[in-house]
Amino acid sequence: MMLWFLILISPSFCMGVVPANKIRFLLLISFSISLFVAIKLLLNSRNKSNTSKKRKLPPGPPIMPFLGNLQLLNKSVLNLESFLRQLHDKYGPILTLRVGPSTMIFISDHSLAHKVLVQKGSTFSDRPPALGMNRITTSNQHTIASAGYGSLWRVLRRNLVSGVFHPSCVKSYSQGREWVLDQLIGELRQHAHTGEPVFVLEKIQYAMFSLLLQMCFGQKLEQSTVRKIENIQRRMLVGFDISTLFPEIGKVIFRRRWNELLQMRLEKEELFIPLIKARKDPKHFQDGNGNYLFSYVDSLLGLELPDEGGRKLTEGEMVSLCSEFLTAGTDTTTTSLQWIMANLVKHQEVQEKLLEEMERVVGKEAEEVKEEDLKGLHYLKAVIMEGLRRHPPSHFVIPHAVTEEMTLEGYVIPKDATINFLVAGMGWEEKVWEDPMAFRPERFSEGGENVDITGSKEIKMMPFGAGRRICPALNLAMLHLQYFVANLVRAFEWKPVEGEEVDLSEKLEFTTVMKKPLRAKITQR
């Protein structure tokens, strides 16, 4: 429905999920609300009419005054991308859609995406303003993903990249990765021993979340605390915020839902702030040798914002940044891990070839694939790359905006427009990839496709985005994917559950996940 579409392109780090039995109700409400805002839109449209005639926006289907493109009314998220591909075939690689007063521009061509994100990155790296509850969850856009293109964003991103994501700091967490892997392997051995099928997602999700919590707060947390934080993160991710769609009156009409979201935010602060305050006394976190494990919170405590009088971050802003760190580091990696393992279960020949490479490089007697072994595992990297190409965790990047109105390919790009990129479609482009829907890691192995995943030279796929707004955790994510896939395959043989086929159908949550979560039969090697 239209509301699904609105959520998808919302200028927010979060994507909501609306229960099916509420969709029709919300759709009716949206039409009712449009009557209230019609007069305001009419006045705005009159003021802009003369300007609009002079501006040549990218082409798109006909629009209905006040409502926008009516074709979106019967489009769900599941067929949205197919609908967009049809529009691009008709109108070209850049098109315009409207929902109410919002102007959305979609770019599907990989070469045009490179021109926009890399060559003209300084202009196309802004963010749309946060609306409704998103202003609270991002502390008025004081997070890396939501901050506008300027000093604040540079300070926050530089702090992350030069701090906890610095290679030396990432290496210091190798013991943490080994600890999490041992816990995960231990749980999976129980399933291998009993023969009970394992739900892969719930196992790897908890493991990855525990690891990111350790990197964020610098300590191993009790399982009960991990579960509480995981629960509140999940509840806020899937919460539907009508005030994002209609910020002026949405939180009045849907006051109960607004209050629920505010209460969840308070619960999150009650969990996070004591953990943040605890890092102010480093003596409590030294090991027996007097070593201190640097955390993300440590870098935030001393951070100053030059353009805001040199002030330090508030506790609320640190809560938002920690929440962003946990969500971005857990959900995308966990989603990719499940998709990759699903394809290894479905394609046994790929799993066998991967095992053969590890036995040749690491040795048959090795109990674990060490991080230093990963450099020699070329087919492993090809499997990871193919998984990211075929099943990018996000099919759209977080919407961009321009810092000033400009012209692109002869069309005007307004400053108030959101700019979206069809990430999955670029990785499935038949003109770029042979048999694109097939899972074939050989296309990335030695002698195969030489693809720069950063997109700096050209864009053939962009699972991490590209340009100035490329995901700062790219290298860490690749490390985690290679390390955990290698050891999961090294420790167990993964096969389909008898009588079940691996279903690669998709559904949208915060990321694009398997509609039917992977169940597998595992046997210890």
Coordinates of C-alpha atoms in Angstrom, one line a residue:
M1 CA 0.0 0.0 0.0
M2 CA 1.0 3.6 -0.2
L3 CA 2.0 3.7 3.4
W4 CA 4.6 1.0 2.9
F5 CA 6.1 3.1 0.2
L6 CA 6.1 6.2 2.4
I7 CA 7.9 4.3 5.1
L8 CA 10.5 3.0 2.7
I9 CA 11.6 6.3 1.4
S10 CA 11.2 8.1 4.7
P11 CA 14.3 10.3 5.5
S12 CA 15.1 8.1 8.5
F13 CA 17.6 5.5 9.5
C14 CA 14.6 3.3 10.5
M15 CA 12.0 1.5 8.3
G16 CA 8.7 0.7 10.0
V17 CA 6.4 -2.3 9.6
V18 CA 2.6 -1.8 9.7
P19 CA 0.5 -4.8 10.8
A20 CA -1.6 -6.1 7.9
N21 CA -4.9 -5.5 9.6
K22 CA -4.2 -1.8 10.1
I23 CA -3.1 -1.0 6.6
R24 CA -6.6 -0.2 5.2
F25 CA -7.4 1.8 8.3
L26 CA -4.2 3.9 8.0
L27 CA -4.8 4.4 4.3
L28 CA -8.3 5.8 5.0
I29 CA -6.8 8.0 7.7
S30 CA -4.2 9.3 5.3
F31 CA -6.9 10.4 2.8
S32 CA -8.8 12.1 5.7
I33 CA -5.7 13.9 6.8
S34 CA -5.0 15.0 3.3
L35 CA -8.2 17.0 3.4
F36 CA -6.9 19.0 6.3
V37 CA -3.6 19.8 4.6
A38 CA -5.2 20.4 1.1
I39 CA -5.6 24.1 1.7
K40 CA -2.0 24.5 2.8
L41 CA -0.8 22.5 -0.1
L42 CA -2.9 24.6 -2.5
L43 CA -1.4 27.8 -1.2
N44 CA 2.1 26.4 -1.4
S45 CA 1.5 25.1 -4.9
R46 CA 0.3 28.5 -6.1
N47 CA 3.4 30.1 -4.6
K48 CA 5.5 27.6 -6.4
S49 CA 3.6 27.4 -9.7
N50 CA 5.6 30.0 -11.6
T51 CA 8.8 28.5 -10.4
S52 CA 7.7 24.9 -11.2
K53 CA 6.9 25.9 -14.8
K54 CA 10.5 27.1 -15.2
R55 CA 12.0 24.0 -13.6
K56 CA 12.3 20.8 -15.6
L57 CA 12.1 17.9 -13.2
P58 CA 13.1 14.4 -14.2
P59 CA 10.2 12.7 -16.0
G60 CA 7.6 10.5 -14.2
P61 CA 4.0 9.3 -14.3
P62 CA 1.0 11.7 -14.1
I63 CA 0.2 13.0 -10.6
M64 CA -3.1 13.9 -8.8
P65 CA -3.1 17.3 -7.1
F66 CA -2.4 17.0 -3.3
L67 CA -2.1 13.2 -3.5
G68 CA 0.7 12.6 -6.0
N69 CA 1.1 9.4 -8.0
L70 CA -2.0 7.3 -7.5
Q71 CA -0.3 4.3 -9.0
L72 CA 1.4 3.8 -5.6
L73 CA -1.9 3.2 -3.8
N74 CA -2.0 -0.5 -4.8
K75 CA 1.8 -1.1 -4.6
S76 CA 3.2 -3.0 -1.7
V77 CA 6.9 -3.1 -0.7
L78 CA 7.1 -6.6 -2.3
N79 CA 6.4 -5.4 -5.8
L80 CA 7.6 -1.8 -5.4
E81 CA 11.0 -2.5 -7.0
S82 CA 9.3 -4.3 -10.0
F83 CA 7.0 -1.2 -10.4
L84 CA 10.0 1.1 -10.3
R85 CA 11.9 -1.0 -12.9
Q86 CA 8.8 -0.7 -15.2
L87 CA 8.8 3.1 -14.7
H88 CA 12.6 3.3 -15.4
D89 CA 12.1 1.3 -18.6
K90 CA 9.5 3.9 -19.7
Y91 CA 11.0 7.2 -18.4
G92 CA 14.7 6.5 -18.3
P93 CA 17.4 6.0 -15.6
I94 CA 16.2 9.0 -13.5
L95 CA 12.5 9.7 -12.7
T96 CA 10.3 11.7 -10.3
L97 CA 7.5 10.4 -8.1
R98 CA 5.4 12.4 -5.7
V99 CA 3.5 11.5 -2.5
G100 CA 1.6 14.5 -1.1
P101 CA 4.0 17.4 -1.0
S102 CA 7.1 15.2 -1.2
T103 CA 9.2 15.0 -4.3
M104 CA 11.2 11.8 -4.7
I105 CA 13.8 11.1 -7.3
F106 CA 14.9 7.6 -8.2
I107 CA 18.1 6.7 -9.9
S108 CA 18.6 3.2 -11.3
D109 CA 21.6 3.4 -13.6
H110 CA 25.0 2.5 -12.2
S111 CA 27.0 5.0 -14.2
L112 CA 24.6 7.8 -13.3
A113 CA 24.8 6.7 -9.7
H114 CA 28.6 7.0 -9.9
K115 CA 28.4 10.5 -11.4
V116 CA 26.0 11.6 -8.6
L117 CA 27.6 9.9 -5.6
V118 CA 31.3 10.1 -6.5
Q119 CA 31.9 12.8 -9.1
K120 CA 29.4 15.2 -7.7
G121 CA 29.4 13.8 -4.2
S122 CA 30.0 17.2 -2.5
T123 CA 26.6 18.3 -3.7
F124 CA 24.6 15.1 -3.4
S125 CA 25.7 14.1 0.1
D126 CA 23.1 16.0 2.2
R127 CA 20.2 14.4 4.1
P128 CA 16.5 15.4 4.2
P129 CA 15.3 16.9 7.4
A130 CA 14.2 14.5 10.1
L131 CA 10.5 14.6 10.9
G132 CA 8.3 13.4 13.8
M133 CA 9.8 10.8 16.1
N134 CA 12.9 10.6 13.9
R135 CA 14.0 13.9 15.4
I136 CA 14.0 12.3 18.8
T137 CA 15.6 9.0 17.9
T138 CA 18.4 10.8 16.1
S139 CA 18.7 13.6 18.7
N140 CA 17.7 16.2 16.1
Q141 CA 20.0 14.6 13.4
H142 CA 23.0 14.2 15.7
T143 CA 23.9 10.8 14.3
I144 CA 26.2 9.8 11.5
A145 CA 23.5 8.5 9.2
S146 CA 21.1 11.4 9.7
A147 CA 23.4 14.4 10.0
G148 CA 23.4 16.9 7.2
Y149 CA 26.5 17.2 5.0
G150 CA 28.7 19.5 7.1
S151 CA 30.9 19.9 10.1
L152 CA 28.8 17.8 12.5
W153 CA 28.7 14.9 10.1
R154 CA 32.5 15.1 9.5
V155 CA 33.2 15.2 13.3
L156 CA 31.0 12.2 14.0
R157 CA 32.2 10.1 11.1
R158 CA 35.9 11.0 11.7
N159 CA 35.5 10.0 15.4
L160 CA 34.2 6.6 14.4
V161 CA 36.7 5.8 11.6
S162 CA 39.7 7.0 13.5
G163 CA 38.5 5.4 16.8
V164 CA 36.8 2.1 17.3
F165 CA 37.0 1.4 13.5
H166 CA 40.7 2.1 13.2
P167 CA 42.5 -1.1 12.2
S168 CA 44.5 -1.3 15.4
C169 CA 41.3 -1.0 17.5
V170 CA 39.5 -3.5 15.3
K171 CA 42.4 -5.9 15.9
S172 CA 42.2 -5.4 19.6
Y173 CA 38.7 -7.0 19.6
S174 CA 39.9 -10.2 18.0
Q175 CA 39.6 -12.0 21.4
G176 CA 36.0 -10.7 21.6
R177 CA 35.3 -12.2 18.2
E178 CA 36.8 -15.5 19.3
W179 CA 34.7 -15.5 22.5
V180 CA 31.5 -14.8 20.5
L181 CA 32.4 -17.5 18.0
D182 CA 33.0 -20.0 20.8
Q183 CA 29.6 -19.3 22.3
L184 CA 27.9 -19.6 18.9
I185 CA 29.7 -22.9 18.0
G186 CA 28.9 -24.3 21.4
E187 CA 25.2 -23.7 20.9
L188 CA 25.2 -25.1 17.4
R189 CA 27.0 -28.3 18.6
Q190 CA 23.9 -29.0 20.7
H191 CA 21.8 -29.0 17.6
A192 CA 24.3 -31.1 15.8
H193 CA 24.3 -33.6 18.7
T194 CA 20.5 -33.9 18.9
G195 CA 19.9 -33.7 15.2
E196 CA 17.3 -30.9 15.8
P197 CA 17.2 -28.3 12.9
V198 CA 18.6 -24.9 13.8
F199 CA 17.0 -21.6 13.1
V200 CA 20.1 -19.8 11.8
L201 CA 19.0 -16.2 12.1
E202 CA 18.3 -16.2 15.9
K203 CA 21.6 -17.8 16.7
I204 CA 23.8 -15.5 14.6
Q205 CA 21.8 -12.4 15.5
Y206 CA 22.4 -12.8 19.2
A207 CA 26.1 -13.5 18.6
M208 CA 26.6 -10.4 16.4
F209 CA 24.7 -8.2 18.8
S210 CA 26.8 -9.4 21.8
L211 CA 30.0 -8.6 19.8
L212 CA 28.7 -5.1 18.9
L213 CA 27.7 -4.4 22.5
Q214 CA 31.2 -5.2 23.6
M215 CA 32.7 -2.8 21.0
C216 CA 30.2 -0.1 21.9
F217 CA 30.4 -0.3 25.7
G218 CA 33.8 -2.0 26.2
Q219 CA 32.5 -4.8 28.4
K220 CA 30.8 -8.2 28.2
L221 CA 27.3 -7.8 29.4
E222 CA 25.0 -10.3 31.2
Q223 CA 22.7 -12.3 28.9
S224 CA 19.6 -10.7 30.6
T225 CA 21.0 -7.2 29.8
V226 CA 21.8 -8.2 26.2
R227 CA 18.3 -9.4 25.8
K228 CA 16.8 -6.2 27.2
I229 CA 18.8 -4.0 24.9
E230 CA 18.2 -6.2 21.9
N231 CA 14.4 -6.1 22.6
I232 CA 14.1 -2.3 22.9
Q233 CA 16.2 -1.9 19.8
R234 CA 14.0 -4.2 17.9
R235 CA 10.8 -2.7 19.1
M236 CA 11.8 0.8 18.1
L237 CA 13.0 -0.4 14.7
V238 CA 9.6 -1.9 13.8
G239 CA 7.5 0.8 15.4
F240 CA 5.3 2.7 12.9
D241 CA 5.5 6.5 13.3
I242 CA 2.6 8.3 11.6
S243 CA 4.0 11.6 12.6
T244 CA 6.8 11.1 10.1
L245 CA 4.2 11.1 7.3
F246 CA 2.1 14.0 8.7
P247 CA 4.4 15.8 11.3
E248 CA 2.0 18.6 12.0
I249 CA -1.0 16.7 13.1
G250 CA 0.0 13.0 13.1
K251 CA 1.2 13.0 16.7
V252 CA -2.1 14.6 17.7
I253 CA -4.4 12.1 16.0
F254 CA -2.2 9.2 16.9
R255 CA -1.2 10.4 20.3
R256 CA -1.3 7.0 21.9
R257 CA 1.3 5.6 19.4
W258 CA 3.4 8.7 19.8
N259 CA 3.4 8.3 23.6
E260 CA 4.4 4.6 23.1
L261 CA 7.4 5.6 21.1
L262 CA 8.4 8.2 23.6
Q263 CA 8.2 5.6 26.4
M264 CA 10.4 3.2 24.4
R265 CA 12.9 6.0 24.0
L266 CA 12.9 6.5 27.8
E267 CA 13.4 2.8 28.3
K268 CA 16.4 2.9 26.0
E269 CA 18.0 5.8 27.8
E270 CA 17.5 4.0 31.2
L271 CA 19.4 1.0 29.8
F272 CA 22.2 2.9 27.9
I273 CA 23.0 5.9 30.2
P274 CA 24.3 3.8 33.1
L275 CA 26.6 1.9 30.7
I276 CA 27.8 5.2 29.3
K277 CA 28.5 6.7 32.7
A278 CA 30.4 3.6 33.8
R279 CA 33.1 4.3 31.1
K280 CA 34.0 7.6 32.8
D281 CA 36.1 5.5 35.3
P282 CA 38.5 3.4 33.2
K283 CA 40.0 1.7 36.2
H284 CA 36.9 -0.6 36.4
F285 CA 37.7 -1.9 32.9
Q286 CA 41.3 -2.9 33.1
D287 CA 42.2 -6.6 32.8
G288 CA 44.8 -8.3 35.1
N289 CA 47.6 -6.9 33.1
G290 CA 46.4 -3.3 33.3
N291 CA 45.2 -3.2 29.7
Y292 CA 42.2 -1.1 28.8
L293 CA 39.9 -2.0 25.9
F294 CA 38.9 1.1 24.0
S295 CA 35.2 1.4 23.2
Y296 CA 32.9 3.5 21.0
V297 CA 31.5 5.3 24.1
D298 CA 35.1 6.3 25.2
S299 CA 35.5 8.2 21.9
L300 CA 32.1 9.9 22.4
L301 CA 32.8 11.1 26.0
G302 CA 35.7 13.3 24.9
L303 CA 34.2 14.5 21.6
E304 CA 33.6 18.2 21.1
L305 CA 31.4 19.9 18.4
P306 CA 33.3 22.9 17.0
D307 CA 30.3 24.5 15.2
E308 CA 28.2 24.3 18.4
G309 CA 30.6 26.3 20.6
G310 CA 32.9 23.4 21.3
R311 CA 30.3 21.7 23.5
K312 CA 30.4 18.0 24.3
L313 CA 27.7 15.5 23.4
T314 CA 24.7 15.3 25.7
E315 CA 23.8 11.9 27.2
G316 CA 20.7 11.7 24.9
E317 CA 22.9 12.3 21.8
M318 CA 25.3 9.5 22.9
V319 CA 22.3 7.2 23.4
S320 CA 21.3 7.9 19.8
L321 CA 24.8 7.4 18.5
C322 CA 25.2 4.1 20.4
S323 CA 21.8 2.9 19.1
E324 CA 22.9 3.7 15.6
F325 CA 26.2 1.8 16.1
L326 CA 24.4 -1.3 17.3
T327 CA 21.7 -1.3 14.7
A328 CA 24.0 -0.6 11.7
G329 CA 26.6 -3.1 12.9
T330 CA 24.2 -5.9 13.8
D331 CA 21.2 -6.0 11.4
T332 CA 23.0 -5.6 8.1
T333 CA 25.7 -8.1 8.9
T334 CA 23.2 -10.6 10.4
T335 CA 21.0 -10.3 7.3
S336 CA 23.9 -10.9 5.0
L337 CA 25.1 -13.8 7.0
Q338 CA 21.7 -15.5 6.8
W339 CA 21.5 -15.0 3.0
I340 CA 25.0 -16.3 2.5
M341 CA 24.4 -19.4 4.6
A342 CA 21.1 -20.0 2.9
N343 CA 22.9 -20.1 -0.5
L344 CA 25.5 -22.4 0.9
V345 CA 22.8 -24.8 2.1
K346 CA 21.0 -24.5 -1.3
H347 CA 24.2 -24.9 -3.3
Q348 CA 26.1 -27.7 -1.8
E349 CA 28.8 -27.6 -4.5
V350 CA 29.7 -24.1 -3.4
Q351 CA 29.9 -25.2 0.3
E352 CA 32.2 -28.1 -0.7
K353 CA 34.5 -25.8 -2.8
L354 CA 34.7 -23.4 0.1
L355 CA 35.6 -26.2 2.5
E356 CA 38.3 -27.5 0.2
E357 CA 39.9 -24.1 0.0
M358 CA 40.0 -23.8 3.8
E359 CA 41.5 -27.3 4.2
R360 CA 44.1 -26.5 1.6
V361 CA 45.1 -23.1 3.1
V362 CA 44.5 -23.5 6.8
G363 CA 44.9 -27.3 7.1
K364 CA 42.5 -30.1 7.8
E365 CA 43.4 -30.4 11.5
A366 CA 42.9 -26.7 12.2
E367 CA 40.0 -26.3 14.7
E368 CA 39.4 -22.6 13.8
V369 CA 40.0 -20.3 10.9
K370 CA 42.0 -17.4 12.4
E371 CA 41.7 -13.8 11.2
E372 CA 45.2 -13.9 9.7
D373 CA 44.1 -16.8 7.5
L374 CA 41.4 -14.9 5.8
K375 CA 43.8 -13.1 3.4
G376 CA 44.6 -16.4 1.6
L377 CA 40.9 -17.5 1.2
H378 CA 40.1 -16.0 -2.2
Y379 CA 37.0 -18.2 -2.8
L380 CA 35.6 -17.2 0.6
K381 CA 35.8 -13.6 -0.4
A382 CA 34.1 -14.4 -3.7
V383 CA 31.3 -16.1 -1.8
I384 CA 30.8 -13.1 0.4
M385 CA 30.9 -10.7 -2.6
E386 CA 28.3 -12.8 -4.5
G387 CA 26.1 -12.9 -1.4
L388 CA 26.2 -9.1 -1.1
R389 CA 25.5 -8.6 -4.8
R390 CA 22.7 -11.1 -5.0
H391 CA 21.1 -10.2 -1.6
P392 CA 22.1 -6.7 -0.5
P393 CA 20.7 -6.2 3.0
S394 CA 19.2 -2.9 2.0
H395 CA 17.7 -2.5 -1.4
F396 CA 17.8 1.3 -1.1
V397 CA 20.4 3.5 0.5
I398 CA 19.3 6.0 3.1
P399 CA 17.8 8.9 1.0
H400 CA 20.2 11.6 -0.1
A401 CA 19.5 15.3 -0.7
V402 CA 21.3 18.1 -2.5
T403 CA 23.0 20.9 -0.6
E404 CA 21.6 23.3 -3.2
E405 CA 19.3 23.1 -6.2
M406 CA 21.3 21.9 -9.2
T407 CA 20.9 20.5 -12.7
L408 CA 21.6 16.8 -13.5
E409 CA 21.3 15.3 -17.1
G410 CA 19.4 18.4 -18.1
Y411 CA 16.9 18.1 -15.2
V412 CA 16.5 20.2 -12.1
I413 CA 17.1 18.5 -8.8
P414 CA 15.2 20.5 -6.1
K415 CA 16.7 21.1 -2.7
D416 CA 13.6 19.7 -1.0
A417 CA 13.7 16.4 -2.9
T418 CA 14.8 13.1 -1.6
I419 CA 17.1 11.1 -3.9
N420 CA 17.0 7.3 -3.9
F421 CA 19.1 4.7 -5.5
L422 CA 18.0 1.2 -6.5
V423 CA 20.9 -0.7 -4.9
A424 CA 19.6 -4.2 -5.6
G425 CA 18.7 -3.4 -9.2
M426 CA 22.3 -2.3 -9.9
G427 CA 23.6 -5.6 -8.7
W428 CA 21.1 -7.4 -10.9
E429 CA 21.6 -5.4 -14.1
E430 CA 21.8 -7.8 -17.0
K431 CA 23.9 -5.4 -19.0
V432 CA 26.6 -5.6 -16.3
W433 CA 26.2 -9.1 -14.9
E434 CA 25.8 -12.4 -16.8
D435 CA 22.9 -14.4 -15.5
P436 CA 22.5 -11.9 -12.6
M437 CA 19.9 -13.8 -10.5
A438 CA 22.1 -16.9 -10.2
F439 CA 24.4 -17.4 -7.2
R440 CA 27.8 -17.9 -8.8
P441 CA 30.8 -16.9 -6.7
E442 CA 33.2 -17.8 -9.5
R443 CA 32.4 -14.4 -11.1
F444 CA 34.4 -12.8 -8.3
S445 CA 37.2 -15.4 -8.0
E446 CA 40.6 -15.0 -9.6
G447 CA 40.2 -14.4 -13.3
G448 CA 36.6 -13.3 -12.8
E449 CA 35.0 -9.9 -12.3
N450 CA 37.3 -7.3 -10.8
V451 CA 34.8 -5.3 -8.8
D452 CA 35.6 -2.3 -6.5
I453 CA 33.0 -2.6 -3.8
T454 CA 33.7 1.0 -2.7
G455 CA 32.5 2.3 -6.1
S456 CA 35.3 4.8 -6.3
K457 CA 36.2 3.9 -9.9
E458 CA 32.9 2.7 -11.1
I459 CA 29.7 1.3 -9.6
K460 CA 28.7 -2.3 -10.5
M461 CA 27.2 -3.0 -7.1
M462 CA 26.9 -0.8 -4.0
P463 CA 25.7 -2.8 -0.9
F464 CA 27.5 -0.3 1.3
G465 CA 26.5 2.7 -0.7
A466 CA 29.2 4.8 -2.4
G467 CA 30.9 8.2 -2.3
R468 CA 31.2 10.4 0.8
R469 CA 28.2 8.6 2.5
I470 CA 29.6 5.1 2.0
C471 CA 29.1 2.9 5.1
P472 CA 32.1 3.6 7.5
A473 CA 31.9 0.0 8.7
L474 CA 32.6 -1.5 5.3
N475 CA 35.9 -3.1 6.3
L476 CA 34.6 -4.3 9.7
A477 CA 31.5 -5.9 8.0
M478 CA 33.7 -7.7 5.5
L479 CA 35.9 -9.0 8.3
H480 CA 32.9 -10.3 10.3
L481 CA 31.2 -11.9 7.3
Q482 CA 34.4 -13.7 6.2
Y483 CA 35.4 -14.7 9.7
F484 CA 32.0 -16.2 10.7
V485 CA 31.1 -17.8 7.4
A486 CA 34.5 -19.5 7.3
N487 CA 34.2 -20.9 10.8
L488 CA 30.6 -21.9 10.5
V489 CA 31.5 -24.0 7.4
R490 CA 34.7 -25.2 8.9
A491 CA 32.9 -26.5 12.0
F492 CA 29.7 -28.0 10.5
E493 CA 28.3 -29.5 7.4
W494 CA 25.1 -27.5 6.5
K495 CA 22.3 -29.2 4.7
P496 CA 18.6 -28.6 4.0
V497 CA 16.1 -30.0 6.5
E498 CA 14.6 -33.2 5.0
G499 CA 11.4 -32.4 3.0
E500 CA 12.1 -28.6 3.0
E501 CA 13.6 -26.4 0.3
V502 CA 15.5 -23.3 0.9
D503 CA 13.1 -20.4 0.1
L504 CA 14.9 -17.3 -1.1
S505 CA 11.7 -15.2 -1.1
E506 CA 12.2 -11.7 0.5
K507 CA 10.3 -9.5 3.0
L508 CA 11.1 -6.1 4.3
E509 CA 11.9 -5.4 8.0
F510 CA 14.7 -3.0 8.9
T511 CA 16.6 -4.8 6.2
T512 CA 15.5 -7.1 3.4
V513 CA 15.4 -10.5 5.1
M514 CA 14.3 -14.0 4.2
K515 CA 10.5 -14.3 4.2
K516 CA 10.9 -17.8 5.6
P517 CA 13.9 -17.8 8.0
L518 CA 16.5 -20.4 7.2
R519 CA 16.3 -23.7 9.0
A520 CA 19.2 -26.1 8.5
K521 CA 20.4 -29.6 9.5
I522 CA 23.9 -29.4 10.7
T523 CA 26.5 -32.1 11.4
Q524 CA 29.8 -31.5 13.2
R525 CA 32.8 -32.1 10.9

